[in-house]
Amino acid sequence: TLDNLDIWPEPSQWQALLKTVKQEGKAHNFEAQLCRKEGDRFDVLISARELEIDQQACILAIIHDISNRKVMMHALQESEERMRVLMQQVPTGIVQVDMAGNVTEANPTALSILGITNDPANGKVNMMQLPGVIKSQLDLPLRAALEENTPQTAKAWFKSSTGKNFYLHLQIVPQFNAK
């Protein structure tokens, strides 16, 4: 049996799997760690079902090694953290908008330039409706980029809602597939 194979570095995981199967008749994507013959641990997902073979109660289990997936997820999380830190520290304004022009993400530099003081991720700030954007006609290339799914470039003087003047050079790059 699986409990006799000495593959459970944490016997409590085996007990938890058994308990789930006994109570629910099955377990789906139960995450655990097992040991190889050499002794090294690896991460797995186990799906198991209780069944009877020749009037003997059995558990049929499918074990899927997810070690590589875990390594990749960890690398992705580290990469996302590096990008988050970069976005927060870069001296260039970066803004992400949805198809309607609502700001979904913006770094502190962009918030300062645009004079946005509330959290733009709530979808209540629309780039194409900001007075400074309209006055400097920067809404036109933004609208074109969103409607035509093509990169746009624009340069203009911009006066933020806080009264600061900036000369903006926009690189607008759509990151979606037009439908």
mmCIF file with all atom_site columns, C-alpha atoms in Angstrom:
data_model
loop_
_atom_site.group_PDB
_atom_site.id
_atom_site.type_symbol
_atom_site.label_atom_id
_atom_site.label_alt_id
_atom_site.label_comp_id
_atom_site.label_asym_id
_atom_site.label_entity_id
_atom_site.label_seq_id
_atom_site.pdbx_PDB_ins_code
_atom_site.Cartn_x
_atom_site.Cartn_y
_atom_site.Cartn_z
_atom_site.occupancy
_atom_site.B_iso_or_equiv
_atom_site.pdbx_formal_charge
_atom_site.auth_seq_id
_atom_site.auth_comp_id
_atom_site.auth_asym_id
_atom_site.auth_atom_id
_atom_site.pdbx_PDB_model_num
ATOM 1   C CA . THR A 1 1   ? 0.000   0.000  0.000   1.00 0.00 ? 1   THR A CA 1
ATOM 2   C CA . LEU A 1 2   ? 1.008   3.634  -0.403  1.00 0.00 ? 2   LEU A CA 1
ATOM 3   C CA . ASP A 1 3   ? 1.562   4.102  3.326   1.00 0.00 ? 3   ASP A CA 1
ATOM 4   C CA . ASN A 1 4   ? 4.071   1.195  3.349   1.00 0.00 ? 4   ASN A CA 1
ATOM 5   C CA . LEU A 1 5   ? 6.194   2.620  0.527   1.00 0.00 ? 5   LEU A CA 1
ATOM 6   C CA . ASP A 1 6   ? 7.913   5.244  2.690   1.00 0.00 ? 6   ASP A CA 1
ATOM 7   C CA . ILE A 1 7   ? 7.192   7.967  0.130   1.00 0.00 ? 7   ILE A CA 1
ATOM 8   C CA . TRP A 1 8   ? 5.432   10.355 2.504   1.00 0.00 ? 8   TRP A CA 1
ATOM 9   C CA . PRO A 1 9   ? 7.893   12.791 4.114   1.00 0.00 ? 9   PRO A CA 1
ATOM 10  C CA . GLU A 1 10  ? 4.911   14.264 5.955   1.00 0.00 ? 10  GLU A CA 1
ATOM 11  C CA . PRO A 1 11  ? 2.692   11.354 7.078   1.00 0.00 ? 11  PRO A CA 1
ATOM 12  C CA . SER A 1 12  ? 0.014   13.884 8.009   1.00 0.00 ? 12  SER A CA 1
ATOM 13  C CA . GLN A 1 13  ? -0.490  14.541 4.277   1.00 0.00 ? 13  GLN A CA 1
ATOM 14  C CA . TRP A 1 14  ? -1.228  10.850 3.688   1.00 0.00 ? 14  TRP A CA 1
ATOM 15  C CA . GLN A 1 15  ? -3.670  10.905 6.600   1.00 0.00 ? 15  GLN A CA 1
ATOM 16  C CA . ALA A 1 16  ? -5.360  14.041 5.237   1.00 0.00 ? 16  ALA A CA 1
ATOM 17  C CA . LEU A 1 17  ? -5.686  12.425 1.789   1.00 0.00 ? 17  LEU A CA 1
ATOM 18  C CA . LEU A 1 18  ? -7.177  9.265  3.314   1.00 0.00 ? 18  LEU A CA 1
ATOM 19  C CA . LYS A 1 19  ? -9.598  11.324 5.409   1.00 0.00 ? 19  LYS A CA 1
ATOM 20  C CA . THR A 1 20  ? -10.766 13.279 2.337   1.00 0.00 ? 20  THR A CA 1
ATOM 21  C CA . VAL A 1 21  ? -11.269 10.091 0.299   1.00 0.00 ? 21  VAL A CA 1
ATOM 22  C CA . LYS A 1 22  ? -13.116 8.359  3.160   1.00 0.00 ? 22  LYS A CA 1
ATOM 23  C CA . GLN A 1 23  ? -15.408 11.355 3.782   1.00 0.00 ? 23  GLN A CA 1
ATOM 24  C CA . GLU A 1 24  ? -16.071 12.392 0.179   1.00 0.00 ? 24  GLU A CA 1
ATOM 25  C CA . GLY A 1 25  ? -15.359 9.178  -1.703  1.00 0.00 ? 25  GLY A CA 1
ATOM 26  C CA . LYS A 1 26  ? -12.700 10.993 -3.727  1.00 0.00 ? 26  LYS A CA 1
ATOM 27  C CA . ALA A 1 27  ? -10.024 13.674 -3.688  1.00 0.00 ? 27  ALA A CA 1
ATOM 28  C CA . HIS A 1 28  ? -9.278  15.950 -6.621  1.00 0.00 ? 28  HIS A CA 1
ATOM 29  C CA . ASN A 1 29  ? -5.976  17.848 -7.043  1.00 0.00 ? 29  ASN A CA 1
ATOM 30  C CA . PHE A 1 30  ? -4.807  17.177 -3.496  1.00 0.00 ? 30  PHE A CA 1
ATOM 31  C CA . GLU A 1 31  ? -1.432  18.891 -3.203  1.00 0.00 ? 31  GLU A CA 1
ATOM 32  C CA . ALA A 1 32  ? 1.318   17.058 -1.331  1.00 0.00 ? 32  ALA A CA 1
ATOM 33  C CA . GLN A 1 33  ? 5.013   16.275 -1.282  1.00 0.00 ? 33  GLN A CA 1
ATOM 34  C CA . LEU A 1 34  ? 6.407   12.799 -1.882  1.00 0.00 ? 34  LEU A CA 1
ATOM 35  C CA . CYS A 1 35  ? 9.925   11.348 -1.637  1.00 0.00 ? 35  CYS A CA 1
ATOM 36  C CA . ARG A 1 36  ? 11.806  9.657  -4.455  1.00 0.00 ? 36  ARG A CA 1
ATOM 37  C CA . LYS A 1 37  ? 13.885  6.536  -3.777  1.00 0.00 ? 37  LYS A CA 1
ATOM 38  C CA . GLU A 1 38  ? 16.953  8.780  -3.523  1.00 0.00 ? 38  GLU A CA 1
ATOM 39  C CA . GLY A 1 39  ? 15.233  10.745 -0.755  1.00 0.00 ? 39  GLY A CA 1
ATOM 40  C CA . ASP A 1 40  ? 14.640  14.069 -2.532  1.00 0.00 ? 40  ASP A CA 1
ATOM 41  C CA . ARG A 1 41  ? 11.181  15.586 -2.193  1.00 0.00 ? 41  ARG A CA 1
ATOM 42  C CA . PHE A 1 42  ? 8.946   16.611 -5.074  1.00 0.00 ? 42  PHE A CA 1
ATOM 43  C CA . ASP A 1 43  ? 5.576   18.321 -5.329  1.00 0.00 ? 43  ASP A CA 1
ATOM 44  C CA . VAL A 1 44  ? 2.560   16.416 -6.633  1.00 0.00 ? 44  VAL A CA 1
ATOM 45  C CA . LEU A 1 45  ? -1.156  16.709 -7.242  1.00 0.00 ? 45  LEU A CA 1
ATOM 46  C CA . ILE A 1 46  ? -3.092  13.579 -6.354  1.00 0.00 ? 46  ILE A CA 1
ATOM 47  C CA . SER A 1 47  ? -6.550  12.670 -7.552  1.00 0.00 ? 47  SER A CA 1
ATOM 48  C CA . ALA A 1 48  ? -7.914  9.581  -5.808  1.00 0.00 ? 48  ALA A CA 1
ATOM 49  C CA . ARG A 1 49  ? -11.161 7.651  -5.683  1.00 0.00 ? 49  ARG A CA 1
ATOM 50  C CA . GLU A 1 50  ? -12.414 4.940  -3.427  1.00 0.00 ? 50  GLU A CA 1
ATOM 51  C CA . LEU A 1 51  ? -13.448 1.762  -5.204  1.00 0.00 ? 51  LEU A CA 1
ATOM 52  C CA . GLU A 1 52  ? -13.913 -1.923 -4.598  1.00 0.00 ? 52  GLU A CA 1
ATOM 53  C CA . ILE A 1 53  ? -12.004 -4.666 -6.406  1.00 0.00 ? 53  ILE A CA 1
ATOM 54  C CA . ASP A 1 54  ? -12.916 -8.294 -5.673  1.00 0.00 ? 54  ASP A CA 1
ATOM 55  C CA . GLN A 1 55  ? -14.841 -7.141 -2.617  1.00 0.00 ? 55  GLN A CA 1
ATOM 56  C CA . GLN A 1 56  ? -11.701 -5.440 -1.314  1.00 0.00 ? 56  GLN A CA 1
ATOM 57  C CA . ALA A 1 57  ? -11.852 -1.672 -0.540  1.00 0.00 ? 57  ALA A CA 1
ATOM 58  C CA . CYS A 1 58  ? -9.178  0.120  -2.585  1.00 0.00 ? 58  CYS A CA 1
ATOM 59  C CA . ILE A 1 59  ? -8.093  3.600  -3.494  1.00 0.00 ? 59  ILE A CA 1
ATOM 60  C CA . LEU A 1 60  ? -7.176  4.344  -7.087  1.00 0.00 ? 60  LEU A CA 1
ATOM 61  C CA . ALA A 1 61  ? -4.810  7.324  -7.198  1.00 0.00 ? 61  ALA A CA 1
ATOM 62  C CA . ILE A 1 62  ? -3.329  9.305  -10.045 1.00 0.00 ? 62  ILE A CA 1
ATOM 63  C CA . ILE A 1 63  ? -0.228  11.231 -9.037  1.00 0.00 ? 63  ILE A CA 1
ATOM 64  C CA . HIS A 1 64  ? 0.969   14.113 -11.178 1.00 0.00 ? 64  HIS A CA 1
ATOM 65  C CA . ASP A 1 65  ? 4.466   15.571 -10.613 1.00 0.00 ? 65  ASP A CA 1
ATOM 66  C CA . ILE A 1 66  ? 4.121   19.379 -10.487 1.00 0.00 ? 66  ILE A CA 1
ATOM 67  C CA . SER A 1 67  ? 7.713   20.181 -9.490  1.00 0.00 ? 67  SER A CA 1
ATOM 68  C CA . ASN A 1 68  ? 8.460   22.009 -12.747 1.00 0.00 ? 68  ASN A CA 1
ATOM 69  C CA . ARG A 1 69  ? 5.191   23.934 -12.518 1.00 0.00 ? 69  ARG A CA 1
ATOM 70  C CA . LYS A 1 70  ? 6.101   25.049 -8.988  1.00 0.00 ? 70  LYS A CA 1
ATOM 71  C CA . VAL A 1 71  ? 9.557   26.188 -10.130 1.00 0.00 ? 71  VAL A CA 1
ATOM 72  C CA . MET A 1 72  ? 8.003   28.117 -13.026 1.00 0.00 ? 72  MET A CA 1
ATOM 73  C CA . MET A 1 73  ? 5.352   29.686 -10.773 1.00 0.00 ? 73  MET A CA 1
ATOM 74  C CA . HIS A 1 74  ? 8.059   30.836 -8.375  1.00 0.00 ? 74  HIS A CA 1
ATOM 75  C CA . ALA A 1 75  ? 10.098  32.310 -11.260 1.00 0.00 ? 75  ALA A CA 1
ATOM 76  C CA . LEU A 1 76  ? 6.978   34.072 -12.570 1.00 0.00 ? 76  LEU A CA 1
ATOM 77  C CA . GLN A 1 77  ? 6.242   35.541 -9.132  1.00 0.00 ? 77  GLN A CA 1
ATOM 78  C CA . GLU A 1 78  ? 9.818   36.822 -8.869  1.00 0.00 ? 78  GLU A CA 1
ATOM 79  C CA . SER A 1 79  ? 9.585   38.335 -12.362 1.00 0.00 ? 79  SER A CA 1
ATOM 80  C CA . GLU A 1 80  ? 6.268   40.004 -11.530 1.00 0.00 ? 80  GLU A CA 1
ATOM 81  C CA . GLU A 1 81  ? 7.778   41.461 -8.356  1.00 0.00 ? 81  GLU A CA 1
ATOM 82  C CA . ARG A 1 82  ? 10.753  42.858 -10.317 1.00 0.00 ? 82  ARG A CA 1
ATOM 83  C CA . MET A 1 83  ? 8.340   44.437 -12.830 1.00 0.00 ? 83  MET A CA 1
ATOM 84  C CA . ARG A 1 84  ? 6.217   45.878 -10.024 1.00 0.00 ? 84  ARG A CA 1
ATOM 85  C CA . VAL A 1 85  ? 9.274   47.471 -8.409  1.00 0.00 ? 85  VAL A CA 1
ATOM 86  C CA . LEU A 1 86  ? 10.454  48.788 -11.791 1.00 0.00 ? 86  LEU A CA 1
ATOM 87  C CA . MET A 1 87  ? 7.013   50.284 -12.514 1.00 0.00 ? 87  MET A CA 1
ATOM 88  C CA . GLN A 1 88  ? 7.061   52.041 -9.152  1.00 0.00 ? 88  GLN A CA 1
ATOM 89  C CA . GLN A 1 89  ? 10.572  53.471 -9.579  1.00 0.00 ? 89  GLN A CA 1
ATOM 90  C CA . VAL A 1 90  ? 10.932  54.312 -13.275 1.00 0.00 ? 90  VAL A CA 1
ATOM 91  C CA . PRO A 1 91  ? 10.987  58.083 -13.928 1.00 0.00 ? 91  PRO A CA 1
ATOM 92  C CA . THR A 1 92  ? 8.750   57.635 -16.980 1.00 0.00 ? 92  THR A CA 1
ATOM 93  C CA . GLY A 1 93  ? 4.970   57.691 -16.715 1.00 0.00 ? 93  GLY A CA 1
ATOM 94  C CA . ILE A 1 94  ? 3.359   54.379 -17.629 1.00 0.00 ? 94  ILE A CA 1
ATOM 95  C CA . VAL A 1 95  ? -0.412  54.016 -17.907 1.00 0.00 ? 95  VAL A CA 1
ATOM 96  C CA . GLN A 1 96  ? -2.540  51.012 -18.815 1.00 0.00 ? 96  GLN A CA 1
ATOM 97  C CA . VAL A 1 97  ? -6.113  51.576 -19.970 1.00 0.00 ? 97  VAL A CA 1
ATOM 98  C CA . ASP A 1 98  ? -8.956  49.281 -20.962 1.00 0.00 ? 98  ASP A CA 1
ATOM 99  C CA . MET A 1 99  ? -10.794 49.433 -24.298 1.00 0.00 ? 99  MET A CA 1
ATOM 100 C CA . ALA A 1 100 ? -12.934 52.344 -23.077 1.00 0.00 ? 100 ALA A CA 1
ATOM 101 C CA . GLY A 1 101 ? -9.912  54.381 -21.973 1.00 0.00 ? 101 GLY A CA 1
ATOM 102 C CA . ASN A 1 102 ? -10.410 53.748 -18.240 1.00 0.00 ? 102 ASN A CA 1
ATOM 103 C CA . VAL A 1 103 ? -7.112  53.680 -16.354 1.00 0.00 ? 103 VAL A CA 1
ATOM 104 C CA . THR A 1 104 ? -6.526  50.181 -14.981 1.00 0.00 ? 104 THR A CA 1
ATOM 105 C CA . GLU A 1 105 ? -2.956  50.732 -13.834 1.00 0.00 ? 105 GLU A CA 1
ATOM 106 C CA . ALA A 1 106 ? -0.563  53.663 -13.593 1.00 0.00 ? 106 ALA A CA 1
ATOM 107 C CA . ASN A 1 107 ? 2.789   54.163 -11.955 1.00 0.00 ? 107 ASN A CA 1
ATOM 108 C CA . PRO A 1 108 ? 3.474   57.038 -9.518  1.00 0.00 ? 108 PRO A CA 1
ATOM 109 C CA . THR A 1 109 ? 5.247   59.108 -12.188 1.00 0.00 ? 109 THR A CA 1
ATOM 110 C CA . ALA A 1 110 ? 2.201   58.938 -14.480 1.00 0.00 ? 110 ALA A CA 1
ATOM 111 C CA . LEU A 1 111 ? -0.122  59.790 -11.603 1.00 0.00 ? 111 LEU A CA 1
ATOM 112 C CA . SER A 1 112 ? 1.994   62.832 -10.795 1.00 0.00 ? 112 SER A CA 1
ATOM 113 C CA . ILE A 1 113 ? 2.114   64.018 -14.420 1.00 0.00 ? 113 ILE A CA 1
ATOM 114 C CA . LEU A 1 114 ? -1.618  63.525 -14.929 1.00 0.00 ? 114 LEU A CA 1
ATOM 115 C CA . GLY A 1 115 ? -2.493  65.030 -11.557 1.00 0.00 ? 115 GLY A CA 1
ATOM 116 C CA . ILE A 1 116 ? -4.479  61.962 -10.537 1.00 0.00 ? 116 ILE A CA 1
ATOM 117 C CA . THR A 1 117 ? -4.764  61.753 -6.767  1.00 0.00 ? 117 THR A CA 1
ATOM 118 C CA . ASN A 1 118 ? -7.199  58.855 -6.309  1.00 0.00 ? 118 ASN A CA 1
ATOM 119 C CA . ASP A 1 119 ? -6.606  55.180 -7.110  1.00 0.00 ? 119 ASP A CA 1
ATOM 120 C CA . PRO A 1 120 ? -6.969  54.869 -10.892 1.00 0.00 ? 120 PRO A CA 1
ATOM 121 C CA . ALA A 1 121 ? -7.350  51.075 -10.730 1.00 0.00 ? 121 ALA A CA 1
ATOM 122 C CA . ASN A 1 122 ? -10.975 51.498 -9.660  1.00 0.00 ? 122 ASN A CA 1
ATOM 123 C CA . GLY A 1 123 ? -11.818 52.316 -13.303 1.00 0.00 ? 123 GLY A CA 1
ATOM 124 C CA . LYS A 1 124 ? -13.183 55.764 -12.469 1.00 0.00 ? 124 LYS A CA 1
ATOM 125 C CA . VAL A 1 125 ? -10.438 57.702 -14.257 1.00 0.00 ? 125 VAL A CA 1
ATOM 126 C CA . ASN A 1 126 ? -10.830 57.830 -18.021 1.00 0.00 ? 126 ASN A CA 1
ATOM 127 C CA . MET A 1 127 ? -7.781  59.061 -19.928 1.00 0.00 ? 127 MET A CA 1
ATOM 128 C CA . MET A 1 128 ? -9.890  60.407 -22.779 1.00 0.00 ? 128 MET A CA 1
ATOM 129 C CA . GLN A 1 129 ? -11.959 62.524 -20.386 1.00 0.00 ? 129 GLN A CA 1
ATOM 130 C CA . LEU A 1 130 ? -9.139  64.208 -18.470 1.00 0.00 ? 130 LEU A CA 1
ATOM 131 C CA . PRO A 1 131 ? -9.370  67.955 -19.228 1.00 0.00 ? 131 PRO A CA 1
ATOM 132 C CA . GLY A 1 132 ? -5.621  68.275 -19.838 1.00 0.00 ? 132 GLY A CA 1
ATOM 133 C CA . VAL A 1 133 ? -5.653  65.327 -22.243 1.00 0.00 ? 133 VAL A CA 1
ATOM 134 C CA . ILE A 1 134 ? -8.569  66.795 -24.203 1.00 0.00 ? 134 ILE A CA 1
ATOM 135 C CA . LYS A 1 135 ? -7.131  70.336 -24.258 1.00 0.00 ? 135 LYS A CA 1
ATOM 136 C CA . SER A 1 136 ? -3.781  69.068 -25.585 1.00 0.00 ? 136 SER A CA 1
ATOM 137 C CA . GLN A 1 137 ? -5.643  66.773 -28.033 1.00 0.00 ? 137 GLN A CA 1
ATOM 138 C CA . LEU A 1 138 ? -3.882  63.694 -26.695 1.00 0.00 ? 138 LEU A CA 1
ATOM 139 C CA . ASP A 1 139 ? -7.231  61.914 -26.563 1.00 0.00 ? 139 ASP A CA 1
ATOM 140 C CA . LEU A 1 140 ? -7.185  61.654 -30.385 1.00 0.00 ? 140 LEU A CA 1
ATOM 141 C CA . PRO A 1 141 ? -4.147  59.345 -30.750 1.00 0.00 ? 141 PRO A CA 1
ATOM 142 C CA . LEU A 1 142 ? -5.279  57.373 -27.711 1.00 0.00 ? 142 LEU A CA 1
ATOM 143 C CA . ARG A 1 143 ? -8.713  56.883 -29.239 1.00 0.00 ? 143 ARG A CA 1
ATOM 144 C CA . ALA A 1 144 ? -7.123  55.914 -32.582 1.00 0.00 ? 144 ALA A CA 1
ATOM 145 C CA . ALA A 1 145 ? -4.845  53.357 -30.892 1.00 0.00 ? 145 ALA A CA 1
ATOM 146 C CA . LEU A 1 146 ? -7.806  51.766 -29.108 1.00 0.00 ? 146 LEU A CA 1
ATOM 147 C CA . GLU A 1 147 ? -10.159 51.781 -32.106 1.00 0.00 ? 147 GLU A CA 1
ATOM 148 C CA . GLU A 1 148 ? -7.641  50.768 -34.791 1.00 0.00 ? 148 GLU A CA 1
ATOM 149 C CA . ASN A 1 149 ? -5.444  48.496 -32.641 1.00 0.00 ? 149 ASN A CA 1
ATOM 150 C CA . THR A 1 150 ? -2.362  50.259 -34.007 1.00 0.00 ? 150 THR A CA 1
ATOM 151 C CA . PRO A 1 151 ? 0.513   51.966 -32.213 1.00 0.00 ? 151 PRO A CA 1
ATOM 152 C CA . GLN A 1 152 ? 0.343   55.749 -32.100 1.00 0.00 ? 152 GLN A CA 1
ATOM 153 C CA . THR A 1 153 ? 2.842   58.479 -31.253 1.00 0.00 ? 153 THR A CA 1
ATOM 154 C CA . ALA A 1 154 ? 1.954   61.951 -30.029 1.00 0.00 ? 154 ALA A CA 1
ATOM 155 C CA . LYS A 1 155 ? 3.801   64.988 -28.677 1.00 0.00 ? 155 LYS A CA 1
ATOM 156 C CA . ALA A 1 156 ? 2.134   67.896 -26.948 1.00 0.00 ? 156 ALA A CA 1
ATOM 157 C CA . TRP A 1 157 ? 2.239   70.292 -24.038 1.00 0.00 ? 157 TRP A CA 1
ATOM 158 C CA . PHE A 1 158 ? 0.046   69.053 -21.242 1.00 0.00 ? 158 PHE A CA 1
ATOM 159 C CA . LYS A 1 159 ? -1.278  70.944 -18.233 1.00 0.00 ? 159 LYS A CA 1
ATOM 160 C CA . SER A 1 160 ? -2.231  68.660 -15.357 1.00 0.00 ? 160 SER A CA 1
ATOM 161 C CA . SER A 1 161 ? -5.148  69.215 -13.030 1.00 0.00 ? 161 SER A CA 1
ATOM 162 C CA . THR A 1 162 ? -2.603  70.422 -10.450 1.00 0.00 ? 162 THR A CA 1
ATOM 163 C CA . GLY A 1 163 ? -1.476  73.189 -12.839 1.00 0.00 ? 163 GLY A CA 1
ATOM 164 C CA . LYS A 1 164 ? 1.905   71.707 -13.770 1.00 0.00 ? 164 LYS A CA 1
ATOM 165 C CA . ASN A 1 165 ? 2.990   71.936 -17.413 1.00 0.00 ? 165 ASN A CA 1
ATOM 166 C CA . PHE A 1 166 ? 4.695   68.960 -19.054 1.00 0.00 ? 166 PHE A CA 1
ATOM 167 C CA . TYR A 1 167 ? 5.881   68.296 -22.588 1.00 0.00 ? 167 TYR A CA 1
ATOM 168 C CA . LEU A 1 168 ? 4.682   64.778 -23.257 1.00 0.00 ? 168 LEU A CA 1
ATOM 169 C CA . HIS A 1 169 ? 5.954   62.351 -25.858 1.00 0.00 ? 169 HIS A CA 1
ATOM 170 C CA . LEU A 1 170 ? 3.470   59.473 -25.874 1.00 0.00 ? 170 LEU A CA 1
ATOM 171 C CA . GLN A 1 171 ? 4.118   56.010 -27.214 1.00 0.00 ? 171 GLN A CA 1
ATOM 172 C CA . ILE A 1 172 ? 0.709   54.315 -27.291 1.00 0.00 ? 172 ILE A CA 1
ATOM 173 C CA . VAL A 1 173 ? 0.946   50.574 -27.906 1.00 0.00 ? 173 VAL A CA 1
ATOM 174 C CA . PRO A 1 174 ? -2.218  48.455 -27.860 1.00 0.00 ? 174 PRO A CA 1
ATOM 175 C CA . GLN A 1 175 ? -1.753  45.157 -25.995 1.00 0.00 ? 175 GLN A CA 1
ATOM 176 C CA . PHE A 1 176 ? -4.934  43.380 -27.027 1.00 0.00 ? 176 PHE A CA 1
ATOM 177 C CA . ASN A 1 177 ? -6.477  41.719 -30.054 1.00 0.00 ? 177 ASN A CA 1
ATOM 178 C CA . ALA A 1 178 ? -9.112  43.784 -31.804 1.00 0.00 ? 178 ALA A CA 1
ATOM 179 C CA . LYS A 1 179 ? -12.426 41.989 -32.260 1.00 0.00 ? 179 LYS A CA 1
#
